[in-house]
Amino acid sequence: MPLFLSIEETGFRCCVWQVTETVEQLLDSLPCPSKYRMEAEARFSSPKRRLEYAAVRALLYEMTSCPPDVFYASSGKPMLADSSLSVSISHTKGYVAVSLSRTGKTGVDIERYSERILSLRDRIVGTGETADGVWSLLLHWSAKETVYKMMDCEGVDFVKHLCVSDFPETNSSRMEPGGRFRLFSSHPSCRQTYTVHYRLCPDFVLTYSDLPNDR
């Protein structure tokens, strides 16, 4: 499976894979396929969820060349056996995304283009934020999902606690294909400003962030 997108910086990597393979093809690409086949079958009855499981592990193996064993904290946050790497995982129809960081917390989110997002505006955009149109709403939603994963806090309200600033031109015909903006969390357990990077692709948006441990 060729990588659709790979972004690399010092101590950080984010990759997107377009999933065109079957579950069996993906599992067969892993070391000890029977192990992951048994785990997928034990955890998921849905073919869709098994495909996501296999695709994420195939991408992790591509990125690290190590057995793609994923563990989960009680909060649901994913972790790797290699404690020097922070990991974040996201998937949408036809794609999976993974970010890895050696410098601190990381988050990634990928959202397929869909006009359904227009009906969710009140759950995404808060006071002081401006988002009109599918692409800008998707970016707001995706950025807040990315930061939420990094916060690892309970009771986060996307409208009340997370606020986007320095957002780029919202007219999709003039938006740059990639860039960054800031997102501030006012959650009492995690007051922090995050830099969120984004990429616009023909049928999805990708957002990711990397926060050093000393911040």
mmCIF file of C-alpha atoms in Angstrom:
data_model
loop_
_atom_site.group_PDB
_atom_site.id
_atom_site.type_symbol
_atom_site.label_atom_id
_atom_site.label_comp_id
_atom_site.label_asym_id
_atom_site.label_seq_id
_atom_site.Cartn_x
_atom_site.Cartn_y
_atom_site.Cartn_z
ATOM 1 C CA MET A 1 0.000 0.000 0.000
ATOM 2 C CA PRO A 2 1.747 3.203 -1.091
ATOM 3 C CA LEU A 3 1.595 6.174 1.230
ATOM 4 C CA PHE A 4 -0.838 8.842 0.084
ATOM 5 C CA LEU A 5 0.866 11.555 2.163
ATOM 6 C CA SER A 6 3.922 11.689 4.423
ATOM 7 C CA ILE A 7 4.922 14.705 6.528
ATOM 8 C CA GLU A 8 8.228 14.568 8.373
ATOM 9 C CA GLU A 9 9.888 16.958 10.808
ATOM 10 C CA THR A 10 12.531 16.443 13.477
ATOM 11 C CA GLY A 11 11.144 13.866 15.879
ATOM 12 C CA PHE A 12 7.727 13.852 14.216
ATOM 13 C CA ARG A 13 6.016 12.062 11.363
ATOM 14 C CA CYS A 14 2.436 12.046 10.096
ATOM 15 C CA CYS A 15 1.246 9.717 7.326
ATOM 16 C CA VAL A 16 -1.971 9.064 5.437
ATOM 17 C CA TRP A 17 -2.700 5.807 3.636
ATOM 18 C CA GLN A 18 -5.456 5.388 1.073
ATOM 19 C CA VAL A 19 -6.996 2.011 1.789
ATOM 20 C CA THR A 20 -7.527 -0.006 -1.392
ATOM 21 C CA GLU A 21 -6.654 -3.444 0.006
ATOM 22 C CA THR A 22 -8.819 -6.094 1.630
ATOM 23 C CA VAL A 23 -8.550 -6.989 5.298
ATOM 24 C CA GLU A 24 -6.694 -10.168 4.378
ATOM 25 C CA GLN A 25 -4.191 -8.351 2.180
ATOM 26 C CA LEU A 26 -3.449 -5.848 4.936
ATOM 27 C CA LEU A 27 -3.074 -8.485 7.633
ATOM 28 C CA ASP A 28 -0.818 -10.576 5.415
ATOM 29 C CA SER A 29 1.547 -7.600 5.132
ATOM 30 C CA LEU A 30 2.200 -7.704 8.900
ATOM 31 C CA PRO A 31 4.717 -9.801 10.822
ATOM 32 C CA CYS A 32 2.916 -12.795 12.359
ATOM 33 C CA PRO A 33 -0.378 -12.181 10.481
ATOM 34 C CA SER A 34 -2.247 -14.847 12.469
ATOM 35 C CA LYS A 35 -1.739 -12.886 15.690
ATOM 36 C CA TYR A 36 -3.373 -9.749 14.310
ATOM 37 C CA ARG A 37 -6.044 -11.738 12.483
ATOM 38 C CA MET A 38 -7.100 -13.351 15.768
ATOM 39 C CA GLU A 39 -7.122 -9.997 17.552
ATOM 40 C CA ALA A 40 -9.194 -8.332 14.826
ATOM 41 C CA GLU A 41 -11.715 -11.156 14.834
ATOM 42 C CA ALA A 42 -11.947 -11.174 18.626
ATOM 43 C CA ARG A 43 -12.426 -7.433 18.941
ATOM 44 C CA PHE A 44 -14.646 -6.601 15.985
ATOM 45 C CA SER A 45 -17.599 -8.273 14.274
ATOM 46 C CA SER A 46 -18.028 -5.453 11.758
ATOM 47 C CA PRO A 47 -16.073 -5.849 8.477
ATOM 48 C CA LYS A 48 -15.626 -2.058 8.415
ATOM 49 C CA ARG A 49 -14.013 -1.997 11.857
ATOM 50 C CA ARG A 50 -11.758 -4.936 10.979
ATOM 51 C CA LEU A 51 -10.600 -3.092 7.877
ATOM 52 C CA GLU A 52 -9.810 0.019 9.933
ATOM 53 C CA TYR A 53 -7.930 -2.110 12.463
ATOM 54 C CA ALA A 54 -5.852 -3.802 9.759
ATOM 55 C CA ALA A 55 -5.151 -0.569 7.870
ATOM 56 C CA VAL A 56 -3.954 1.273 10.980
ATOM 57 C CA ARG A 57 -1.571 -1.525 11.889
ATOM 58 C CA ALA A 58 -0.283 -1.821 8.341
ATOM 59 C CA LEU A 59 0.450 1.912 8.345
ATOM 60 C CA LEU A 60 2.175 1.729 11.730
ATOM 61 C CA TYR A 61 4.333 -1.120 10.489
ATOM 62 C CA GLU A 62 5.205 0.894 7.370
ATOM 63 C CA MET A 63 6.207 3.870 9.543
ATOM 64 C CA THR A 64 8.188 2.058 12.241
ATOM 65 C CA SER A 65 9.209 -1.363 10.850
ATOM 66 C CA CYS A 66 8.269 -2.683 14.308
ATOM 67 C CA PRO A 67 5.408 -4.976 15.357
ATOM 68 C CA PRO A 68 2.367 -2.643 15.327
ATOM 69 C CA ASP A 69 1.027 -3.474 18.785
ATOM 70 C CA VAL A 70 -1.379 -0.809 20.034
ATOM 71 C CA PHE A 71 -2.482 -0.590 23.665
ATOM 72 C CA TYR A 72 -5.155 1.669 25.126
ATOM 73 C CA ALA A 73 -5.334 3.655 28.349
ATOM 74 C CA SER A 74 -8.565 3.623 30.358
ATOM 75 C CA SER A 75 -9.461 6.897 28.606
ATOM 76 C CA GLY A 76 -9.166 5.187 25.204
ATOM 77 C CA LYS A 77 -5.920 6.967 24.323
ATOM 78 C CA PRO A 78 -3.693 4.739 22.124
ATOM 79 C CA MET A 79 -0.157 3.869 23.191
ATOM 80 C CA LEU A 80 2.729 1.899 21.712
ATOM 81 C CA ALA A 81 5.103 -0.541 23.380
ATOM 82 C CA ASP A 82 7.888 1.915 22.489
ATOM 83 C CA SER A 83 7.233 4.500 25.208
ATOM 84 C CA SER A 84 9.521 7.001 23.474
ATOM 85 C CA LEU A 85 6.837 7.467 20.792
ATOM 86 C CA SER A 86 3.553 9.275 21.281
ATOM 87 C CA VAL A 87 0.907 8.083 18.811
ATOM 88 C CA SER A 88 -2.394 9.371 17.486
ATOM 89 C CA ILE A 89 -4.719 7.545 15.094
ATOM 90 C CA SER A 90 -7.616 8.595 12.892
ATOM 91 C CA HIS A 91 -9.635 7.079 10.070
ATOM 92 C CA THR A 92 -12.354 8.087 7.679
ATOM 93 C CA LYS A 93 -13.917 6.358 4.695
ATOM 94 C CA GLY A 94 -11.090 5.114 2.465
ATOM 95 C CA TYR A 95 -8.192 6.567 4.497
ATOM 96 C CA VAL A 96 -6.277 6.137 7.741
ATOM 97 C CA ALA A 97 -3.889 8.616 9.357
ATOM 98 C CA VAL A 98 -1.242 8.143 12.041
ATOM 99 C CA SER A 99 1.041 10.668 13.726
ATOM 100 C CA LEU A 100 4.122 9.735 15.780
ATOM 101 C CA SER A 101 6.180 12.046 17.962
ATOM 102 C CA ARG A 102 9.375 11.658 19.964
ATOM 103 C CA THR A 103 9.145 15.167 21.420
ATOM 104 C CA GLY A 104 5.806 15.090 23.257
ATOM 105 C CA LYS A 105 2.080 14.818 22.740
ATOM 106 C CA THR A 106 0.670 14.475 19.242
ATOM 107 C CA GLY A 107 -2.767 14.471 17.690
ATOM 108 C CA VAL A 108 -4.118 13.786 14.210
ATOM 109 C CA ASP A 109 -7.565 13.790 12.633
ATOM 110 C CA ILE A 110 -8.788 13.112 9.113
ATOM 111 C CA GLU A 111 -12.303 13.973 7.930
ATOM 112 C CA ARG A 112 -13.857 13.010 4.603
ATOM 113 C CA TYR A 113 -15.591 15.800 2.669
ATOM 114 C CA SER A 114 -19.333 15.722 3.424
ATOM 115 C CA GLU A 115 -21.984 18.412 3.383
ATOM 116 C CA ARG A 116 -23.514 16.763 6.445
ATOM 117 C CA ILE A 117 -21.096 18.901 8.467
ATOM 118 C CA LEU A 118 -23.301 21.934 7.717
ATOM 119 C CA SER A 119 -26.026 20.555 9.983
ATOM 120 C CA LEU A 120 -23.536 20.221 12.856
ATOM 121 C CA ARG A 121 -22.360 23.833 12.892
ATOM 122 C CA ASP A 122 -23.859 24.609 16.318
ATOM 123 C CA ARG A 123 -21.874 21.739 17.820
ATOM 124 C CA ILE A 124 -18.595 22.988 16.314
ATOM 125 C CA VAL A 125 -18.408 26.787 16.137
ATOM 126 C CA GLY A 126 -18.398 28.940 19.246
ATOM 127 C CA THR A 127 -18.528 32.637 20.016
ATOM 128 C CA GLY A 128 -15.658 34.497 18.376
ATOM 129 C CA GLU A 129 -15.144 31.844 15.695
ATOM 130 C CA THR A 130 -16.059 32.221 12.040
ATOM 131 C CA ALA A 131 -16.699 29.184 9.885
ATOM 132 C CA ASP A 132 -18.892 29.198 6.801
ATOM 133 C CA GLY A 133 -18.970 26.471 4.191
ATOM 134 C CA VAL A 134 -18.050 22.819 4.229
ATOM 135 C CA TRP A 135 -14.254 23.122 4.127
ATOM 136 C CA SER A 136 -13.943 25.638 6.950
ATOM 137 C CA LEU A 137 -16.387 23.712 9.147
ATOM 138 C CA LEU A 138 -14.499 20.493 8.481
ATOM 139 C CA LEU A 139 -11.248 22.178 9.462
ATOM 140 C CA HIS A 140 -12.750 23.531 12.694
ATOM 141 C CA TRP A 141 -14.162 20.120 13.577
ATOM 142 C CA SER A 142 -10.984 18.260 12.646
ATOM 143 C CA ALA A 143 -8.723 20.685 14.537
ATOM 144 C CA LYS A 144 -10.816 20.345 17.678
ATOM 145 C CA GLU A 145 -10.729 16.553 17.374
ATOM 146 C CA THR A 146 -6.933 16.703 17.051
ATOM 147 C CA VAL A 147 -6.529 18.883 20.134
ATOM 148 C CA TYR A 148 -9.080 16.878 22.117
ATOM 149 C CA LYS A 149 -6.945 13.763 21.587
ATOM 150 C CA MET A 150 -3.888 15.592 22.883
ATOM 151 C CA MET A 151 -5.687 16.976 25.950
ATOM 152 C CA ASP A 152 -6.849 13.551 27.182
ATOM 153 C CA CYS A 153 -9.322 15.285 29.546
ATOM 154 C CA GLU A 154 -12.900 14.493 30.514
ATOM 155 C CA GLY A 155 -15.821 16.842 29.950
ATOM 156 C CA VAL A 156 -14.407 18.761 26.970
ATOM 157 C CA ASP A 157 -17.042 20.860 25.173
ATOM 158 C CA PHE A 158 -15.939 21.718 21.626
ATOM 159 C CA VAL A 159 -17.925 24.979 21.628
ATOM 160 C CA LYS A 160 -17.324 26.105 25.206
ATOM 161 C CA HIS A 161 -13.714 25.039 25.768
ATOM 162 C CA LEU A 162 -12.012 25.067 22.340
ATOM 163 C CA CYS A 163 -11.596 28.218 20.264
ATOM 164 C CA VAL A 164 -9.892 28.539 16.860
ATOM 165 C CA SER A 165 -7.964 31.723 16.054
ATOM 166 C CA ASP A 166 -5.834 33.001 13.166
ATOM 167 C CA PHE A 167 -7.998 30.931 10.833
ATOM 168 C CA PRO A 168 -7.119 31.248 7.107
ATOM 169 C CA GLU A 169 -9.343 32.631 4.352
ATOM 170 C CA THR A 170 -12.571 30.620 4.517
ATOM 171 C CA ASN A 171 -13.451 30.819 0.850
ATOM 172 C CA SER A 172 -12.403 27.354 -0.334
ATOM 173 C CA SER A 173 -11.424 28.650 -3.768
ATOM 174 C CA ARG A 174 -8.749 30.829 -2.141
ATOM 175 C CA MET A 175 -7.641 28.667 0.780
ATOM 176 C CA GLU A 176 -4.077 27.466 0.691
ATOM 177 C CA PRO A 177 -3.723 23.669 0.394
ATOM 178 C CA GLY A 178 -1.768 23.660 3.633
ATOM 179 C CA GLY A 179 -1.029 25.934 6.545
ATOM 180 C CA ARG A 180 -1.571 26.361 10.250
ATOM 181 C CA PHE A 181 -3.637 28.210 12.800
ATOM 182 C CA ARG A 182 -3.975 28.324 16.572
ATOM 183 C CA LEU A 183 -6.485 26.717 18.883
ATOM 184 C CA PHE A 184 -6.877 27.683 22.536
ATOM 185 C CA SER A 185 -8.236 25.355 25.201
ATOM 186 C CA SER A 186 -9.911 27.022 28.182
ATOM 187 C CA HIS A 187 -10.743 23.708 29.850
ATOM 188 C CA PRO A 188 -9.900 24.068 33.574
ATOM 189 C CA SER A 189 -7.681 20.965 33.492
ATOM 190 C CA CYS A 190 -5.833 21.981 30.349
ATOM 191 C CA ARG A 191 -5.421 25.666 29.542
ATOM 192 C CA GLN A 192 -3.110 25.630 26.551
ATOM 193 C CA THR A 193 -2.586 27.158 23.102
ATOM 194 C CA TYR A 194 -1.957 24.629 20.336
ATOM 195 C CA THR A 195 -0.611 25.137 16.835
ATOM 196 C CA VAL A 196 -2.663 23.046 14.430
ATOM 197 C CA HIS A 197 -1.329 22.261 10.953
ATOM 198 C CA TYR A 198 -3.673 21.352 8.139
ATOM 199 C CA ARG A 199 -3.732 19.908 4.650
ATOM 200 C CA LEU A 200 -6.627 20.197 2.213
ATOM 201 C CA CYS A 201 -6.960 17.291 -0.210
ATOM 202 C CA PRO A 202 -9.644 16.773 -2.877
ATOM 203 C CA ASP A 203 -11.841 14.587 -0.688
ATOM 204 C CA PHE A 204 -10.648 15.106 2.900
ATOM 205 C CA VAL A 205 -9.056 17.473 5.394
ATOM 206 C CA LEU A 206 -6.157 16.490 7.633
ATOM 207 C CA THR A 207 -5.140 18.277 10.824
ATOM 208 C CA TYR A 208 -2.252 17.423 13.130
ATOM 209 C CA SER A 209 -0.314 18.893 16.022
ATOM 210 C CA ASP A 210 2.806 18.153 18.034
ATOM 211 C CA LEU A 211 3.337 19.617 21.499
ATOM 212 C CA PRO A 212 6.758 19.290 23.174
ATOM 213 C CA ASN A 213 6.756 17.849 26.682
ATOM 214 C CA ASP A 214 8.278 20.974 28.210
ATOM 215 C CA ARG A 215 5.222 23.116 27.394
#
